[in-house]
Amino acid sequence: MYRIVILIVFWLGLTGTSIAHSLVVQEIDSITRQSVPGEHPDQLPHSRVTQGSRDIAAAWLAGPTDRYAHGVLGDALEASRLVLRLRHGDTLTFELPLTRVFEDLQPRLEDLDGDKKDEILLVESDVDLGASLAVYGITGGQITLRAQTPFLGQPNRWLNPVGSGDFDGDGHLDVATVITPHIGGILRLYRFSEPSLIQYAELKGVSTHQIGSTELGLGQVVTLQNGTDGLLLPDQSRRTLMLLRWSSGAMHELARVSLPSPVNSSLVPVPVNRWQFSTEDGRYLELRLD
C-alpha cells in the first residue's frame, strides 16, 4: 500500500492565525469514473457536454475540423462551433472564422461577473498565433466574445484552463490557467474585467496535461480551511502534487506530496476534499486534503 503524508504549515499573517494543510495519498483498488453525457449531432469526438444550473442548460463543442494541425488532444480534429441550449429551450450557435478553432474538449460555465448568468471559458486557437483563453457570453440573444487573453504568439502553443475561484479574496471569481503545460508550464491567474482578462499572478514549473491525452483535469480549484480558494496542481514532471495559494502579491506553496509515478488522469472529486486518479505505472490513488 502506497501512502505518504507531507505537511507544511502556512502562516496567514493577515489574521494572525496559522493554518496547517496536509496532503495524504494512498493506493486504492479502482477509481470512480465520471459519466459522459450523451452525444449531440456534430459534437466534437471525445468532447464532453457541460450541464449548467443558471441560464445555460447545456453547452458543447461541435463542427469537427482538421484545419489546425496540432493534435495536442489526441487527434487531428478540433471544434469550429460552440453550441448552447438555454434554460427556456432555445439553442444558440457560434461559428469561429476559418483561421480559428476551439482547441478544447469541454466548455466551462462560470458566473464571472456576478449577474447570475453564465460566461463560457474556452481555449481558442489561431492557425498562426496559437492558443488564447477566451470568455464568451450571451448578449442580446447572441453568443458574443466578452474577453480574451493575448494569443501565445506562434502555432502549436497551447494552454489548459484549471478553473475559477476567488484566489485573491476580493469576493469575485478569478480564472486560473496553465500556459504551455508541456514546455515549462506557467500558472497564470486572471481577473475578469470586460473586455479584458487581466493577469495578476504567475508561477513557473507546473503541468496539467500529457501530450495526446483527453484528460484535462489534472489541476483542480480547492477550498482551503480559511474559506479562500487555492489550487491543486502537478509540477512539471507530474510526479508531485502541490497545494498553492495566492497572497501578499505572490503564489505560496502550502503543501506537496510525491507520487510513485507521473499522474496521467484527471483528479476526480469524491466527497469530502478527496480526489481519485491514476498514474503511468498503472496504480489508482486517492488524495486527501486535511
PDB file of C-alpha atoms in Angstrom:
ATOM      1  CA  MET A   1       0.000   0.000   0.000  1.00  0.00           C
ATOM      2  CA  TYR A   2       1.480   3.310  -1.122  1.00  0.00           C
ATOM      3  CA  ARG A   3       0.914   6.016   1.484  1.00  0.00           C
ATOM      4  CA  ILE A   4       2.714   9.270   2.125  1.00  0.00           C
ATOM      5  CA  VAL A   5       1.937  12.404   4.120  1.00  0.00           C
ATOM      6  CA  ILE A   6       3.718  15.710   3.749  1.00  0.00           C
ATOM      7  CA  LEU A   7       2.732  18.643   5.937  1.00  0.00           C
ATOM      8  CA  ILE A   8       3.680  22.268   5.548  1.00  0.00           C
ATOM      9  CA  VAL A   9       2.309  24.956   7.864  1.00  0.00           C
ATOM     10  CA  PHE A  10       1.325  28.232   6.241  1.00  0.00           C
ATOM     11  CA  TRP A  11       1.225  31.402   8.355  1.00  0.00           C
ATOM     12  CA  LEU A  12      -1.683  33.616   7.392  1.00  0.00           C
ATOM     13  CA  GLY A  13      -0.301  36.942   8.514  1.00  0.00           C
ATOM     14  CA  LEU A  14      -3.423  38.960   7.812  1.00  0.00           C
ATOM     15  CA  THR A  15      -5.395  37.193  10.503  1.00  0.00           C
ATOM     16  CA  GLY A  16      -2.609  36.274  12.891  1.00  0.00           C
ATOM     17  CA  THR A  17      -3.548  32.593  12.778  1.00  0.00           C
ATOM     18  CA  SER A  18      -1.667  29.615  11.399  1.00  0.00           C
ATOM     19  CA  ILE A  19      -3.443  27.168   9.116  1.00  0.00           C
ATOM     20  CA  ALA A  20      -1.936  23.712   8.624  1.00  0.00           C
ATOM     21  CA  HIS A  21      -2.648  21.774   5.436  1.00  0.00           C
ATOM     22  CA  SER A  22      -1.594  18.249   4.638  1.00  0.00           C
ATOM     23  CA  LEU A  23      -1.867  16.138   1.502  1.00  0.00           C
ATOM     24  CA  VAL A  24      -2.301  12.400   2.026  1.00  0.00           C
ATOM     25  CA  VAL A  25      -2.049   9.877  -0.835  1.00  0.00           C
ATOM     26  CA  GLN A  26      -2.966   6.220  -0.580  1.00  0.00           C
ATOM     27  CA  GLU A  27      -3.402   3.431  -3.098  1.00  0.00           C
ATOM     28  CA  ILE A  28      -6.939   2.212  -3.886  1.00  0.00           C
ATOM     29  CA  ASP A  29      -8.380  -0.654  -5.933  1.00  0.00           C
ATOM     30  CA  SER A  30     -10.174   1.454  -8.547  1.00  0.00           C
ATOM     31  CA  ILE A  31     -11.318   4.983  -9.231  1.00  0.00           C
ATOM     32  CA  THR A  32     -14.795   6.413  -9.715  1.00  0.00           C
ATOM     33  CA  ARG A  33     -15.170   7.230 -13.391  1.00  0.00           C
ATOM     34  CA  GLN A  34     -17.205  10.267 -14.384  1.00  0.00           C
ATOM     35  CA  SER A  35     -20.024   9.507 -16.786  1.00  0.00           C
ATOM     36  CA  VAL A  36     -20.016  11.273 -20.163  1.00  0.00           C
ATOM     37  CA  PRO A  37     -23.337  12.893 -21.122  1.00  0.00           C
ATOM     38  CA  GLY A  38     -24.977  11.697 -24.328  1.00  0.00           C
ATOM     39  CA  GLU A  39     -23.656  12.956 -27.634  1.00  0.00           C
ATOM     40  CA  HIS A  40     -25.294  15.613 -29.788  1.00  0.00           C
ATOM     41  CA  PRO A  41     -25.302  15.724 -33.594  1.00  0.00           C
ATOM     42  CA  ASP A  42     -21.998  17.024 -34.976  1.00  0.00           C
ATOM     43  CA  GLN A  43     -20.413  17.049 -31.491  1.00  0.00           C
ATOM     44  CA  LEU A  44     -16.607  17.048 -31.399  1.00  0.00           C
ATOM     45  CA  PRO A  45     -15.299  13.482 -30.799  1.00  0.00           C
ATOM     46  CA  HIS A  46     -14.019  12.832 -27.237  1.00  0.00           C
ATOM     47  CA  SER A  47     -15.622  16.073 -26.011  1.00  0.00           C
ATOM     48  CA  ARG A  48     -17.978  16.442 -23.052  1.00  0.00           C
ATOM     49  CA  VAL A  49     -21.289  18.220 -22.640  1.00  0.00           C
ATOM     50  CA  THR A  50     -21.375  20.685 -19.744  1.00  0.00           C
ATOM     51  CA  GLN A  51     -24.648  20.767 -17.820  1.00  0.00           C
ATOM     52  CA  GLY A  52     -25.477  24.226 -16.444  1.00  0.00           C
ATOM     53  CA  SER A  53     -27.557  25.424 -13.494  1.00  0.00           C
ATOM     54  CA  ARG A  54     -28.148  29.061 -14.486  1.00  0.00           C
ATOM     55  CA  ASP A  55     -29.401  30.471 -17.823  1.00  0.00           C
ATOM     56  CA  ILE A  56     -27.474  27.901 -19.903  1.00  0.00           C
ATOM     57  CA  ALA A  57     -28.833  24.363 -19.552  1.00  0.00           C
ATOM     58  CA  ALA A  58     -26.106  22.681 -21.623  1.00  0.00           C
ATOM     59  CA  ALA A  59     -23.029  23.655 -23.650  1.00  0.00           C
ATOM     60  CA  TRP A  60     -20.930  21.619 -26.062  1.00  0.00           C
ATOM     61  CA  LEU A  61     -18.402  21.863 -28.891  1.00  0.00           C
ATOM     62  CA  ALA A  62     -19.340  20.907 -32.450  1.00  0.00           C
ATOM     63  CA  GLY A  63     -18.267  21.206 -36.067  1.00  0.00           C
ATOM     64  CA  PRO A  64     -15.162  18.967 -36.111  1.00  0.00           C
ATOM     65  CA  THR A  65     -12.458  20.304 -38.395  1.00  0.00           C
ATOM     66  CA  ASP A  66      -8.845  19.410 -39.262  1.00  0.00           C
ATOM     67  CA  ARG A  67      -7.839  22.950 -40.256  1.00  0.00           C
ATOM     68  CA  TYR A  68      -5.456  23.306 -37.280  1.00  0.00           C
ATOM     69  CA  ALA A  69      -2.881  20.513 -37.385  1.00  0.00           C
ATOM     70  CA  HIS A  70      -1.677  20.421 -33.796  1.00  0.00           C
ATOM     71  CA  GLY A  71      -3.195  17.269 -32.307  1.00  0.00           C
ATOM     72  CA  VAL A  72      -2.312  18.040 -28.693  1.00  0.00           C
ATOM     73  CA  LEU A  73      -5.593  16.445 -27.561  1.00  0.00           C
ATOM     74  CA  GLY A  74      -5.033  13.123 -29.278  1.00  0.00           C
ATOM     75  CA  ASP A  75      -6.347  13.501 -32.819  1.00  0.00           C
ATOM     76  CA  ALA A  76      -6.367  15.890 -35.776  1.00  0.00           C
ATOM     77  CA  LEU A  77      -9.850  17.274 -35.074  1.00  0.00           C
ATOM     78  CA  GLU A  78     -10.800  20.447 -33.234  1.00  0.00           C
ATOM     79  CA  ALA A  79     -14.122  22.276 -32.881  1.00  0.00           C
ATOM     80  CA  SER A  80     -15.257  25.110 -35.114  1.00  0.00           C
ATOM     81  CA  ARG A  81     -18.515  25.772 -33.267  1.00  0.00           C
ATOM     82  CA  LEU A  82     -19.896  26.419 -29.779  1.00  0.00           C
ATOM     83  CA  VAL A  83     -23.494  25.328 -29.118  1.00  0.00           C
ATOM     84  CA  LEU A  84     -25.614  26.414 -26.147  1.00  0.00           C
ATOM     85  CA  ARG A  85     -29.047  25.131 -25.106  1.00  0.00           C
ATOM     86  CA  LEU A  86     -30.696  27.760 -22.947  1.00  0.00           C
ATOM     87  CA  ARG A  87     -32.854  27.111 -19.902  1.00  0.00           C
ATOM     88  CA  HIS A  88     -36.029  28.226 -21.726  1.00  0.00           C
ATOM     89  CA  GLY A  89     -35.322  25.831 -24.602  1.00  0.00           C
ATOM     90  CA  ASP A  90     -33.723  27.936 -27.365  1.00  0.00           C
ATOM     91  CA  THR A  91     -30.431  26.836 -28.942  1.00  0.00           C
ATOM     92  CA  LEU A  92     -27.672  29.291 -29.863  1.00  0.00           C
ATOM     93  CA  THR A  93     -24.608  28.598 -32.008  1.00  0.00           C
ATOM     94  CA  PHE A  94     -21.372  30.495 -32.566  1.00  0.00           C
ATOM     95  CA  GLU A  95     -19.126  29.729 -35.540  1.00  0.00           C
ATOM     96  CA  LEU A  96     -15.443  30.684 -35.498  1.00  0.00           C
ATOM     97  CA  PRO A  97     -13.709  32.174 -38.558  1.00  0.00           C
ATOM     98  CA  LEU A  98     -11.754  29.781 -40.800  1.00  0.00           C
ATOM     99  CA  THR A  99      -8.429  30.682 -39.123  1.00  0.00           C
ATOM    100  CA  ARG A 100      -9.619  29.723 -35.613  1.00  0.00           C
ATOM    101  CA  VAL A 101     -10.663  26.613 -33.663  1.00  0.00           C
ATOM    102  CA  PHE A 102     -11.722  25.763 -30.148  1.00  0.00           C
ATOM    103  CA  GLU A 103      -8.739  23.628 -29.087  1.00  0.00           C
ATOM    104  CA  ASP A 104     -10.648  22.232 -26.150  1.00  0.00           C
ATOM    105  CA  LEU A 105     -12.937  19.380 -25.094  1.00  0.00           C
ATOM    106  CA  GLN A 106     -15.453  20.962 -22.718  1.00  0.00           C
ATOM    107  CA  PRO A 107     -16.949  24.444 -22.254  1.00  0.00           C
ATOM    108  CA  ARG A 108     -16.613  25.738 -18.687  1.00  0.00           C
ATOM    109  CA  LEU A 109     -19.651  27.592 -17.320  1.00  0.00           C
ATOM    110  CA  GLU A 110     -18.938  30.223 -14.660  1.00  0.00           C
ATOM    111  CA  ASP A 111     -20.661  33.402 -13.463  1.00  0.00           C
ATOM    112  CA  LEU A 112     -17.580  35.610 -13.614  1.00  0.00           C
ATOM    113  CA  ASP A 113     -19.348  38.976 -13.283  1.00  0.00           C
ATOM    114  CA  GLY A 114     -21.869  38.033 -10.578  1.00  0.00           C
ATOM    115  CA  ASP A 115     -25.012  38.684 -12.653  1.00  0.00           C
ATOM    116  CA  LYS A 116     -26.451  35.165 -12.091  1.00  0.00           C
ATOM    117  CA  LYS A 117     -25.816  34.306 -15.756  1.00  0.00           C
ATOM    118  CA  ASP A 118     -23.152  32.103 -17.296  1.00  0.00           C
ATOM    119  CA  GLU A 119     -19.963  33.034 -19.032  1.00  0.00           C
ATOM    120  CA  ILE A 120     -18.262  30.331 -21.098  1.00  0.00           C
ATOM    121  CA  LEU A 121     -14.499  29.727 -20.829  1.00  0.00           C
ATOM    122  CA  LEU A 122     -12.771  28.038 -23.765  1.00  0.00           C
ATOM    123  CA  VAL A 123      -9.348  27.604 -25.346  1.00  0.00           C
ATOM    124  CA  GLU A 124      -9.468  29.402 -28.697  1.00  0.00           C
ATOM    125  CA  SER A 125      -6.533  28.859 -31.070  1.00  0.00           C
ATOM    126  CA  ASP A 126      -5.413  30.677 -34.207  1.00  0.00           C
ATOM    127  CA  VAL A 127      -3.624  28.827 -37.020  1.00  0.00           C
ATOM    128  CA  ASP A 128      -0.785  31.393 -36.955  1.00  0.00           C
ATOM    129  CA  LEU A 129      -0.798  32.644 -33.353  1.00  0.00           C
ATOM    130  CA  GLY A 130      -1.521  29.589 -31.191  1.00  0.00           C
ATOM    131  CA  ALA A 131      -3.842  29.472 -28.186  1.00  0.00           C
ATOM    132  CA  SER A 132      -5.621  32.053 -26.049  1.00  0.00           C
ATOM    133  CA  LEU A 133      -8.112  31.892 -23.190  1.00  0.00           C
ATOM    134  CA  ALA A 134     -11.483  33.249 -24.326  1.00  0.00           C
ATOM    135  CA  VAL A 135     -14.596  34.203 -22.355  1.00  0.00           C
ATOM    136  CA  TYR A 136     -17.905  34.124 -24.210  1.00  0.00           C
ATOM    137  CA  GLY A 137     -21.346  35.186 -23.017  1.00  0.00           C
ATOM    138  CA  ILE A 138     -24.861  35.882 -24.245  1.00  0.00           C
ATOM    139  CA  THR A 139     -25.632  39.463 -25.259  1.00  0.00           C
ATOM    140  CA  GLY A 140     -28.843  40.452 -26.989  1.00  0.00           C
ATOM    141  CA  GLY A 141     -29.779  36.846 -27.589  1.00  0.00           C
ATOM    142  CA  GLN A 142     -26.475  36.057 -29.322  1.00  0.00           C
ATOM    143  CA  ILE A 143     -23.202  34.430 -28.257  1.00  0.00           C
ATOM    144  CA  THR A 144     -20.535  37.130 -28.086  1.00  0.00           C
ATOM    145  CA  LEU A 145     -16.857  37.334 -27.132  1.00  0.00           C
ATOM    146  CA  ARG A 146     -16.618  39.059 -23.739  1.00  0.00           C
ATOM    147  CA  ALA A 147     -12.863  38.933 -23.037  1.00  0.00           C
ATOM    148  CA  GLN A 148      -9.717  37.188 -24.247  1.00  0.00           C
ATOM    149  CA  THR A 149      -6.058  36.852 -23.334  1.00  0.00           C
ATOM    150  CA  PRO A 150      -3.420  37.550 -25.995  1.00  0.00           C
ATOM    151  CA  PHE A 151      -2.612  34.584 -28.234  1.00  0.00           C
ATOM    152  CA  LEU A 152       0.640  32.836 -27.305  1.00  0.00           C
ATOM    153  CA  GLY A 153       2.301  34.104 -30.475  1.00  0.00           C
ATOM    154  CA  GLN A 154       3.005  31.037 -32.607  1.00  0.00           C
ATOM    155  CA  PRO A 155       1.139  27.923 -33.767  1.00  0.00           C
ATOM    156  CA  ASN A 156       1.241  24.690 -31.779  1.00  0.00           C
ATOM    157  CA  ARG A 157       1.415  26.522 -28.453  1.00  0.00           C
ATOM    158  CA  TRP A 158      -1.451  25.584 -26.135  1.00  0.00           C
ATOM    159  CA  LEU A 159      -2.870  26.362 -22.696  1.00  0.00           C
ATOM    160  CA  ASN A 160      -5.112  24.413 -20.314  1.00  0.00           C
ATOM    161  CA  PRO A 161      -7.614  26.219 -18.047  1.00  0.00           C
ATOM    162  CA  VAL A 162      -7.740  24.933 -14.467  1.00  0.00           C
ATOM    163  CA  GLY A 163     -10.934  26.677 -13.351  1.00  0.00           C
ATOM    164  CA  SER A 164     -12.330  29.634 -11.471  1.00  0.00           C
ATOM    165  CA  GLY A 165     -12.148  30.715  -7.846  1.00  0.00           C
ATOM    166  CA  ASP A 166     -11.741  33.747  -5.609  1.00  0.00           C
ATOM    167  CA  PHE A 167      -7.972  33.400  -5.380  1.00  0.00           C
ATOM    168  CA  ASP A 168      -7.274  36.980  -4.247  1.00  0.00           C
ATOM    169  CA  GLY A 169     -10.072  37.216  -1.663  1.00  0.00           C
ATOM    170  CA  ASP A 170     -11.859  40.191  -3.218  1.00  0.00           C
ATOM    171  CA  GLY A 171     -15.223  38.427  -3.462  1.00  0.00           C
ATOM    172  CA  HIS A 172     -15.081  37.975  -7.243  1.00  0.00           C
ATOM    173  CA  LEU A 173     -14.216  34.910  -9.301  1.00  0.00           C
ATOM    174  CA  ASP A 174     -10.831  34.824 -10.998  1.00  0.00           C
ATOM    175  CA  VAL A 175      -9.588  32.405 -13.660  1.00  0.00           C
ATOM    176  CA  ALA A 176      -6.571  30.081 -13.427  1.00  0.00           C
ATOM    177  CA  THR A 177      -4.888  28.548 -16.468  1.00  0.00           C
ATOM    178  CA  VAL A 178      -1.602  26.795 -17.240  1.00  0.00           C
ATOM    179  CA  ILE A 179       0.288  28.125 -20.249  1.00  0.00           C
ATOM    180  CA  THR A 180       2.280  25.596 -22.343  1.00  0.00           C
ATOM    181  CA  PRO A 181       1.895  22.756 -19.801  1.00  0.00           C
ATOM    182  CA  HIS A 182       4.351  20.589 -21.779  1.00  0.00           C
ATOM    183  CA  ILE A 183       7.021  23.294 -22.136  1.00  0.00           C
ATOM    184  CA  GLY A 184       7.906  24.775 -18.776  1.00  0.00           C
ATOM    185  CA  GLY A 185       4.312  25.051 -17.586  1.00  0.00           C
ATOM    186  CA  ILE A 186       3.322  28.519 -16.315  1.00  0.00           C
ATOM    187  CA  LEU A 187       0.359  29.016 -13.985  1.00  0.00           C
ATOM    188  CA  ARG A 188      -1.336  32.371 -14.526  1.00  0.00           C
ATOM    189  CA  LEU A 189      -4.205  33.951 -12.594  1.00  0.00           C
ATOM    190  CA  TYR A 190      -6.531  36.464 -14.264  1.00  0.00           C
ATOM    191  CA  ARG A 191      -9.204  38.890 -13.124  1.00  0.00           C
ATOM    192  CA  PHE A 192     -12.214  39.219 -15.424  1.00  0.00           C
ATOM    193  CA  SER A 193     -12.637  42.873 -16.331  1.00  0.00           C
ATOM    194  CA  GLU A 194     -14.577  43.087 -19.575  1.00  0.00           C
ATOM    195  CA  PRO A 195     -13.294  43.364 -22.282  1.00  0.00           C
ATOM    196  CA  SER A 196     -10.065  42.016 -20.778  1.00  0.00           C
ATOM    197  CA  LEU A 197      -8.646  39.221 -18.675  1.00  0.00           C
ATOM    198  CA  ILE A 198      -6.037  40.946 -16.509  1.00  0.00           C
ATOM    199  CA  GLN A 199      -3.133  38.787 -15.310  1.00  0.00           C
ATOM    200  CA  TYR A 200      -2.045  39.349 -11.706  1.00  0.00           C
ATOM    201  CA  ALA A 201      -0.042  36.242 -10.754  1.00  0.00           C
ATOM    202  CA  GLU A 202       2.344  33.750 -12.320  1.00  0.00           C
ATOM    203  CA  LEU A 203       4.219  30.620 -11.244  1.00  0.00           C
ATOM    204  CA  LYS A 204       6.509  28.502 -13.420  1.00  0.00           C
ATOM    205  CA  GLY A 205       7.183  24.768 -13.320  1.00  0.00           C
ATOM    206  CA  VAL A 206       3.703  23.194 -13.306  1.00  0.00           C
ATOM    207  CA  SER A 207       1.847  20.919 -15.729  1.00  0.00           C
ATOM    208  CA  THR A 208      -1.782  19.870 -16.115  1.00  0.00           C
ATOM    209  CA  HIS A 209      -1.669  17.708 -19.239  1.00  0.00           C
ATOM    210  CA  GLN A 210       0.102  14.868 -21.015  1.00  0.00           C
ATOM    211  CA  ILE A 211       0.558  15.357 -24.786  1.00  0.00           C
ATOM    212  CA  GLY A 212      -2.072  13.445 -26.751  1.00  0.00           C
ATOM    213  CA  SER A 213      -4.346  12.866 -23.757  1.00  0.00           C
ATOM    214  CA  THR A 214      -8.008  13.818 -23.490  1.00  0.00           C
ATOM    215  CA  GLU A 215      -7.629  14.170 -19.697  1.00  0.00           C
ATOM    216  CA  LEU A 216      -7.704  17.913 -18.941  1.00  0.00           C
ATOM    217  CA  GLY A 217      -8.453  17.915 -15.189  1.00  0.00           C
ATOM    218  CA  LEU A 218      -5.023  17.207 -13.689  1.00  0.00           C
ATOM    219  CA  GLY A 219      -5.318  20.533 -11.847  1.00  0.00           C
ATOM    220  CA  GLN A 220      -8.183  21.479  -9.527  1.00  0.00           C
ATOM    221  CA  VAL A 221      -9.515  24.524  -7.659  1.00  0.00           C
ATOM    222  CA  VAL A 222      -9.874  23.732  -3.944  1.00  0.00           C
ATOM    223  CA  THR A 223     -11.415  25.494  -0.956  1.00  0.00           C
ATOM    224  CA  LEU A 224      -8.896  25.932   1.853  1.00  0.00           C
ATOM    225  CA  GLN A 225      -9.511  25.771   5.592  1.00  0.00           C
ATOM    226  CA  ASN A 226      -9.931  29.536   5.901  1.00  0.00           C
ATOM    227  CA  GLY A 227     -12.575  29.594   3.144  1.00  0.00           C
ATOM    228  CA  THR A 228     -10.351  31.046   0.425  1.00  0.00           C
ATOM    229  CA  ASP A 229      -9.696  29.284  -2.868  1.00  0.00           C
ATOM    230  CA  GLY A 230      -6.411  27.635  -3.739  1.00  0.00           C
ATOM    231  CA  LEU A 231      -5.072  25.344  -6.445  1.00  0.00           C
ATOM    232  CA  LEU A 232      -4.005  21.718  -6.533  1.00  0.00           C
ATOM    233  CA  LEU A 233      -1.505  21.238  -9.368  1.00  0.00           C
ATOM    234  CA  PRO A 234       1.147  18.753 -10.515  1.00  0.00           C
ATOM    235  CA  ASP A 235       4.677  20.013 -11.009  1.00  0.00           C
ATOM    236  CA  GLN A 236       6.260  19.875 -14.481  1.00  0.00           C
ATOM    237  CA  SER A 237       7.244  16.207 -14.034  1.00  0.00           C
ATOM    238  CA  ARG A 238       3.721  15.313 -12.839  1.00  0.00           C
ATOM    239  CA  ARG A 239       5.364  13.272 -10.045  1.00  0.00           C
ATOM    240  CA  THR A 240       4.474  15.792  -7.331  1.00  0.00           C
ATOM    241  CA  LEU A 241       1.152  17.397  -6.410  1.00  0.00           C
ATOM    242  CA  MET A 242       1.295  20.860  -4.880  1.00  0.00           C
ATOM    243  CA  LEU A 243      -1.262  22.865  -2.926  1.00  0.00           C
ATOM    244  CA  LEU A 244      -0.904  26.559  -3.810  1.00  0.00           C
ATOM    245  CA  ARG A 245      -2.402  29.824  -2.622  1.00  0.00           C
ATOM    246  CA  TRP A 246      -2.005  33.427  -3.740  1.00  0.00           C
ATOM    247  CA  SER A 247      -1.450  36.029  -1.004  1.00  0.00           C
ATOM    248  CA  SER A 248       0.603  39.151  -0.395  1.00  0.00           C
ATOM    249  CA  GLY A 249       1.263  39.533  -4.104  1.00  0.00           C
ATOM    250  CA  ALA A 250       2.735  36.077  -4.755  1.00  0.00           C
ATOM    251  CA  MET A 251       1.954  32.373  -5.054  1.00  0.00           C
ATOM    252  CA  HIS A 252       2.783  30.313  -1.947  1.00  0.00           C
ATOM    253  CA  GLU A 253       3.148  26.553  -1.652  1.00  0.00           C
ATOM    254  CA  LEU A 254       1.162  25.250   1.308  1.00  0.00           C
ATOM    255  CA  ALA A 255       1.916  21.542   0.932  1.00  0.00           C
ATOM    256  CA  ARG A 256       3.216  18.959  -1.501  1.00  0.00           C
ATOM    257  CA  VAL A 257       3.167  15.205  -1.877  1.00  0.00           C
ATOM    258  CA  SER A 258       5.333  12.928  -4.047  1.00  0.00           C
ATOM    259  CA  LEU A 259       3.788  10.258  -6.281  1.00  0.00           C
ATOM    260  CA  PRO A 260       5.212   6.850  -7.247  1.00  0.00           C
ATOM    261  CA  SER A 261       4.770   7.682 -10.951  1.00  0.00           C
ATOM    262  CA  PRO A 262       3.513  10.659 -13.022  1.00  0.00           C
ATOM    263  CA  VAL A 263      -0.217  11.358 -12.760  1.00  0.00           C
ATOM    264  CA  ASN A 264      -1.916  10.632 -16.085  1.00  0.00           C
ATOM    265  CA  SER A 265      -5.632  11.118 -15.411  1.00  0.00           C
ATOM    266  CA  SER A 266      -7.922  13.881 -14.250  1.00  0.00           C
ATOM    267  CA  LEU A 267      -8.314  14.309 -10.500  1.00  0.00           C
ATOM    268  CA  VAL A 268     -11.880  13.084  -9.957  1.00  0.00           C
ATOM    269  CA  PRO A 269     -13.525  14.768  -6.927  1.00  0.00           C
ATOM    270  CA  VAL A 270     -15.088  12.486  -4.305  1.00  0.00           C
ATOM    271  CA  PRO A 271     -16.521  13.802  -1.010  1.00  0.00           C
ATOM    272  CA  VAL A 272     -15.098  15.400   1.011  1.00  0.00           C
ATOM    273  CA  ASN A 273     -11.802  17.100  -0.025  1.00  0.00           C
ATOM    274  CA  ARG A 274     -10.621  13.957  -1.822  1.00  0.00           C
ATOM    275  CA  TRP A 275      -9.655  13.230  -5.415  1.00  0.00           C
ATOM    276  CA  GLN A 276      -9.025   9.921  -7.209  1.00  0.00           C
ATOM    277  CA  PHE A 277      -6.644   9.493 -10.136  1.00  0.00           C
ATOM    278  CA  SER A 278      -4.318   7.078 -11.911  1.00  0.00           C
ATOM    279  CA  THR A 279      -0.579   7.148 -12.592  1.00  0.00           C
ATOM    280  CA  GLU A 280       1.553   5.997 -15.505  1.00  0.00           C
ATOM    281  CA  ASP A 281       2.627   2.800 -13.705  1.00  0.00           C
ATOM    282  CA  GLY A 282      -1.000   1.616 -13.562  1.00  0.00           C
ATOM    283  CA  ARG A 283      -1.782   2.493  -9.938  1.00  0.00           C
ATOM    284  CA  TYR A 284      -5.009   4.007  -8.681  1.00  0.00           C
ATOM    285  CA  LEU A 285      -4.512   6.613  -5.956  1.00  0.00           C
ATOM    286  CA  GLU A 286      -6.664   8.764  -3.720  1.00  0.00           C
ATOM    287  CA  LEU A 287      -5.527  12.162  -2.483  1.00  0.00           C
ATOM    288  CA  ARG A 288      -6.981  13.731   0.662  1.00  0.00           C
ATOM    289  CA  LEU A 289      -6.634  17.351   1.751  1.00  0.00           C
ATOM    290  CA  ASP A 290      -6.618  17.829   5.532  1.00  0.00           C
TER     291      ASP A 290
END
